[in-house]
Coordinates of C-alpha atoms in Angstrom, one line a residue:
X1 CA 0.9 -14.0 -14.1
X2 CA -2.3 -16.8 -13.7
X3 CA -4.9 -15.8 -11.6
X4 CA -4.0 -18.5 -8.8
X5 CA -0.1 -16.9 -8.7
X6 CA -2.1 -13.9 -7.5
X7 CA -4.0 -14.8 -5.9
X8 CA -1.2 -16.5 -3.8
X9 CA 0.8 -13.3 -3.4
X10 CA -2.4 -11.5 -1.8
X11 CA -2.1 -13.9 0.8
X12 CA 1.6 -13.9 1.1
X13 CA 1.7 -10.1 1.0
X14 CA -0.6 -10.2 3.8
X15 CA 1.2 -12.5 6.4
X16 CA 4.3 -10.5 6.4
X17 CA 4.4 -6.6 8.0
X18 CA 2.9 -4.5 10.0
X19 CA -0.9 -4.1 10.2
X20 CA -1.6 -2.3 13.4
X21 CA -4.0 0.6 13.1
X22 CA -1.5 3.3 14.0
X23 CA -2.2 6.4 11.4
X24 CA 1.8 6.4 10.6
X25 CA 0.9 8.3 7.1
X26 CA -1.4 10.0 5.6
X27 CA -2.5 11.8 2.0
X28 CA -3.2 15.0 2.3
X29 CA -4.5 16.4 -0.9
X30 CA -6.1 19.8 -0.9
X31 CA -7.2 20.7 -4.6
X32 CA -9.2 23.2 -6.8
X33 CA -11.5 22.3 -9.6
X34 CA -11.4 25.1 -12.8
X35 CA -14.2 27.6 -12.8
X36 CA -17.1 26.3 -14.5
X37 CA -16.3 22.6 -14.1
X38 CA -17.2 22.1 -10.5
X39 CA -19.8 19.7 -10.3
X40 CA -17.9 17.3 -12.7
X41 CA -15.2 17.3 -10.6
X42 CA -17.0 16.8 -7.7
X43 CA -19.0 14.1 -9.0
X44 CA -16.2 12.0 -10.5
X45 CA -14.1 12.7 -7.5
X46 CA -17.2 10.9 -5.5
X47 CA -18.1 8.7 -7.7
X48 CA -15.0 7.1 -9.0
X49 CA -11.7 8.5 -7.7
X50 CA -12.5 8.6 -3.9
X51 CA -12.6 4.5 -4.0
X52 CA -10.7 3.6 -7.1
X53 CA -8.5 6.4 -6.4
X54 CA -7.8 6.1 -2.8
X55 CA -9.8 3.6 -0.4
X56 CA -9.7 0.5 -2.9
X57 CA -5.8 0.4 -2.1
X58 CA -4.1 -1.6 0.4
X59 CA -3.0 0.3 4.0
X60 CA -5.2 3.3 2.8
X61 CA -7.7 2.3 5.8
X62 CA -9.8 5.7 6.5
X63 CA -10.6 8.5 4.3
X64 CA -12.4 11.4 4.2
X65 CA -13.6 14.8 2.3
X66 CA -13.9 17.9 3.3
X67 CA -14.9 21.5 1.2
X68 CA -14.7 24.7 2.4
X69 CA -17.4 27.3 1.1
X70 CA -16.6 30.7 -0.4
X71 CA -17.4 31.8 3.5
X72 CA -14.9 29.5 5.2
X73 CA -12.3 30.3 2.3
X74 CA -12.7 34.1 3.5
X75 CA -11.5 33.2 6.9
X76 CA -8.3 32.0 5.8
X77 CA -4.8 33.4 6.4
X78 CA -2.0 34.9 5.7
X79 CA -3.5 36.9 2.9
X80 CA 0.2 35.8 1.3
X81 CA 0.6 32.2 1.7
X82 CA 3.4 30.1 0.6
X83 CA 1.0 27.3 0.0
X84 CA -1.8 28.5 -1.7
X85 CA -2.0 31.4 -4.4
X86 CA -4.6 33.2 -3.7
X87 CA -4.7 32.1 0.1
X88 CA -8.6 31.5 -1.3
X89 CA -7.3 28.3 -3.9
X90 CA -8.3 25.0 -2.9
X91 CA -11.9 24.1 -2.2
X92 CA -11.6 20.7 -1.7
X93 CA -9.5 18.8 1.0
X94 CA -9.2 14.7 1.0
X95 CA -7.4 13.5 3.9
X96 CA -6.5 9.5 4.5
X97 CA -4.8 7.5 6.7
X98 CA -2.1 4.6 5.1
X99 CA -1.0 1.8 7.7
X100 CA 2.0 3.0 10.0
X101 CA 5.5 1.0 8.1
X102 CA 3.4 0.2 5.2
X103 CA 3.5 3.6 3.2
X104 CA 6.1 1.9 0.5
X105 CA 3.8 -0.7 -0.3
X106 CA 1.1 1.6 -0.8
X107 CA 3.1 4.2 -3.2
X108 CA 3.9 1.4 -5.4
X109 CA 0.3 0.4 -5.7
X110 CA -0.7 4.4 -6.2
X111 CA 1.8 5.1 -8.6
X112 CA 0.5 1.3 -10.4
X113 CA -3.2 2.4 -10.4
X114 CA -2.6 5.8 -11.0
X115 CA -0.7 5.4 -14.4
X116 CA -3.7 3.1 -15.0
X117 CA -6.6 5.2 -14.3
X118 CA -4.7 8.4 -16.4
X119 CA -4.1 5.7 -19.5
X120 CA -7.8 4.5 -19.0
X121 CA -9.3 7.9 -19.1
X122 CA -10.7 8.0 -15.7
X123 CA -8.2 10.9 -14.2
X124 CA -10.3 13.8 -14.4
X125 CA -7.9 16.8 -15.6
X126 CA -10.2 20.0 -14.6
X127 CA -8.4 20.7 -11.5
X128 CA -5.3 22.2 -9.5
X129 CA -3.2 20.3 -6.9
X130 CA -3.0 23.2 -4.8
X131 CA -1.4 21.4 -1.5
X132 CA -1.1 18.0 -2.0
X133 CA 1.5 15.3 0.2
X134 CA 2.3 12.3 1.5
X135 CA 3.2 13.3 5.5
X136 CA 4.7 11.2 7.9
X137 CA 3.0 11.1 11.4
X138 CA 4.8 12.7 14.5
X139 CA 2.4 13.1 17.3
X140 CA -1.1 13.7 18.0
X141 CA -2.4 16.1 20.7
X142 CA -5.6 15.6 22.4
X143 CA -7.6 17.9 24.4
X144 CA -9.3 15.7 26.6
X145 CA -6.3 13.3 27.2
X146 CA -7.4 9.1 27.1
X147 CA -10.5 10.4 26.5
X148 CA -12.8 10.3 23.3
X149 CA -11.9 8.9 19.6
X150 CA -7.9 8.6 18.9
X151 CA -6.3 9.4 15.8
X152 CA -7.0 6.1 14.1
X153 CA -10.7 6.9 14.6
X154 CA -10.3 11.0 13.7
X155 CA -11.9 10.4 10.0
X156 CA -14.6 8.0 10.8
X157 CA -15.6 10.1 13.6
X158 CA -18.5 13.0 12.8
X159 CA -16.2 16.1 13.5
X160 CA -17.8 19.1 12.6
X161 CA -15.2 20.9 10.8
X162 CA -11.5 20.7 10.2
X163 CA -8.7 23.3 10.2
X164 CA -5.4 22.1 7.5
X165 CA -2.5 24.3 9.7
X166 CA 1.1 24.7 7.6
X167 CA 3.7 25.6 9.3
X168 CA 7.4 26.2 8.2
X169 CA 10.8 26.8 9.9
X170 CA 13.7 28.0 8.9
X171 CA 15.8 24.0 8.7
X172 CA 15.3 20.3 9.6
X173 CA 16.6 21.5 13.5
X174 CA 14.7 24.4 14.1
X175 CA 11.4 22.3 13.2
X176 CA 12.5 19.6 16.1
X177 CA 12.3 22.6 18.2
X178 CA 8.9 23.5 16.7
X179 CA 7.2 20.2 16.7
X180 CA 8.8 20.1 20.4
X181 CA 7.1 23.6 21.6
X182 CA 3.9 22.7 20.0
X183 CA 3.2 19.2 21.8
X184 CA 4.2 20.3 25.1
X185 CA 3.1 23.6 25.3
X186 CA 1.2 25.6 22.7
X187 CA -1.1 23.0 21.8
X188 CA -2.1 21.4 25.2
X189 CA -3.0 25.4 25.9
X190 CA -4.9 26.1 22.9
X191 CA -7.1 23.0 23.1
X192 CA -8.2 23.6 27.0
X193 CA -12.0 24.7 26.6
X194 CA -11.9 24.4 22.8
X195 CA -14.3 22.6 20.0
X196 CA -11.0 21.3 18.9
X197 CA -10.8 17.8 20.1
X198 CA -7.3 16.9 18.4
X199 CA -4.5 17.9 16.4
X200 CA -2.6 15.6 14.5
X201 CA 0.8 16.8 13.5
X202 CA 2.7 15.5 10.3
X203 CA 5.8 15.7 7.7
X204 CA 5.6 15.7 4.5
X205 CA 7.7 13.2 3.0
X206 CA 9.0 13.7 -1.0
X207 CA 6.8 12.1 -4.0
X208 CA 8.6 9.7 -5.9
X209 CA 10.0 10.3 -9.2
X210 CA 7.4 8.7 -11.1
X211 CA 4.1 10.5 -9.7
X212 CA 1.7 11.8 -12.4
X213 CA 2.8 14.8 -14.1
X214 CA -0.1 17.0 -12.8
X215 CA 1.6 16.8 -9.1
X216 CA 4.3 19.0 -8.2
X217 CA 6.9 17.8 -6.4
X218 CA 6.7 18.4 -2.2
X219 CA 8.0 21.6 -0.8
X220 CA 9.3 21.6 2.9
X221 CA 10.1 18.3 3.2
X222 CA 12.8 19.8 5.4
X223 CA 11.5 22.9 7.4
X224 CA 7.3 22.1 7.2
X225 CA 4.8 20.7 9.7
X226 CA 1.3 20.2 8.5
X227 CA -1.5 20.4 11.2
X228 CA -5.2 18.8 11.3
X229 CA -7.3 20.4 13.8
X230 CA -10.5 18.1 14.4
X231 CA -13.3 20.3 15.5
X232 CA -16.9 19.5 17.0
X233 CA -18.4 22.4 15.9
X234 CA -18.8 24.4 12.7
X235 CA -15.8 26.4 12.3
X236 CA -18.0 29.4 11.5
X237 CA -19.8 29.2 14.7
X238 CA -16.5 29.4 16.7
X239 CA -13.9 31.1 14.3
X240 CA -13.9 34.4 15.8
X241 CA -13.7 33.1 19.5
X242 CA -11.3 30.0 19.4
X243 CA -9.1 30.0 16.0
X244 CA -8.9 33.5 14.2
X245 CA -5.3 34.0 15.8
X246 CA -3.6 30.6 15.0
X247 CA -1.5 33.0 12.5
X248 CA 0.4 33.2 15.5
X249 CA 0.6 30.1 16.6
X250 CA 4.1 28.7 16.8
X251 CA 5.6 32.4 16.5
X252 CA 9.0 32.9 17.2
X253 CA 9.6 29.3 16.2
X254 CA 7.9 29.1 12.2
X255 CA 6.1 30.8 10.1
X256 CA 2.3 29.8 9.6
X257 CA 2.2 30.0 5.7
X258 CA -1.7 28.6 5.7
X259 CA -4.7 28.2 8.2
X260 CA -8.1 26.9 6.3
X261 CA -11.1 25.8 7.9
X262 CA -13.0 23.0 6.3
X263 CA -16.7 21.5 6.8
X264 CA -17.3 17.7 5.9
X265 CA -18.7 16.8 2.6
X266 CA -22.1 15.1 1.9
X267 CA -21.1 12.1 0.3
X268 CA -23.1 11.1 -2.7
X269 CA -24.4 14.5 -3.3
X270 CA -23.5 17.9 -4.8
X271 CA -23.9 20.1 -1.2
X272 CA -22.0 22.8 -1.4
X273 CA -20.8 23.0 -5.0
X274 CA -23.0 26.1 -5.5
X275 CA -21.6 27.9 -2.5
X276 CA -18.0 27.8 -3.6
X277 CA -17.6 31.1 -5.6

């Protein structure tokens, strides 16, 4: 293909679709580098794969990273997750936000550059996907109503801390039910008076066929909601007060399988990578 018959579908590409700035999917990709190789991981995950990786890509419009200390992964529960094993696995969290209707574009350009970046030796291979997903958006809850930053504006936005929430159900019905009892009722009650300013609620949707080897395939596609609690302050300052019971939250109607708190990255340095073991 010539450069100008590219340069022609950019701009053809671009005048058909939607292009609102509605979060209708997102990446959310918790992983943990191998003992002894965490600054290298950190610093090609900065350096390289956060853009070429991830933000270079069309409808991939906000990103951002988050770690959790060896304190923060010591508040995490259940002790016996369904997600991560140990409960403690996973130090690093990227979360994104892809264009609402444009997610099939954007996996055919991930899987493209992806295949590319592993054949060109820039795919560094130190490192466990512990929890990582495409998800489908299905509501946002807001604690202060038409107030404050949206959704769209959640990872731009200088939030504190974040919690990752999974919860599963028993079948595709009973999570209706969930999703249902969480935006009307348990939600709007847990965020009254708390640092938490949002929760985004999504579905994780399969990985196609031809995903790099090193990423399992999706569990719960079904049965699982995955939660992203956007807090202004320091989880450890409010942990014990606000969110050491959300193990219960939902009971009755799923089973919370993870609950990990998070603090924003430093981007462009190595804060943090000493405090992870």
């Amino acid at each position: 293909m010539s450069e100008e018959t590219r340069s022609e579908t950019y701009a053809e590409l671009a005048s058909v679709g939607p292009y609102g700035v509605r979060p209708g999917h997102a990446l959310i990709t918790m992983v943990e580098p191998h003992p002894g190789h965490e600054y290298a991981y950190n610093r090609w995950y900065e350096d390289d794969h956060y853009y070429a990786g991830a933000m270079a890509m069309p409808w991939m419009y906000a990103g951002r990273r988050w770690v959790a200390t060896r304190e923060l992964q010591d508040l995490r529960g259940p002790e016996k997750s369904a997600v991560a094993r140990p409960v403690t696995a996973g130090c690093y969290l990227s979360t994104y936000w892809i264009t609402e209707g444009r997610y099939d574009d954007h996996m055919k350009w991930t899987v493209g550059i992806n295949k590319r970046l592993n054949r060109d030796a820039r795919v560094h291979q130190e490192r466990t996907h512990v929890f990582t997903a495409f998800q489908d958006h299905e509501t946002t809850v807001y604690r202060d109503g038409a107030a404050g930053p949206r959704d769209f504006h959640a990872l731009d936005h200088p939030y504190a801390g974040l919690i990752l929430q999974v919860i599963d159900s028993e079948g595709p019905a009973e999570r209706s039910e969930l999703l249902e009892r969480l935006r009307t009722r348990d939600l709007p009650r847990r965020l009254t008076g708390s640092p938490a300013a949002m929760v985004t609620i999504f579905r994780p949707t399969p990985l196609p066929g031809d995903r790099m080897t090193y990423v399992k395939q999706v569990e719960g596609v079904d049965t699982r909601l995955t939660l992203l609690w956007f807090l202004e302050r320091d989880p450890r300052e409010c942990w014990t007060e606000h969110f050491a019971d959300l193990e219960t939250l939902g009971a009755g109607a799923g089973r919370v399988e993870l609950v990990a708190p998070f603090i924003p990255t430093v981007p462009g340095t190595d804060r943090y990578v000493d405090e992870l073991r």
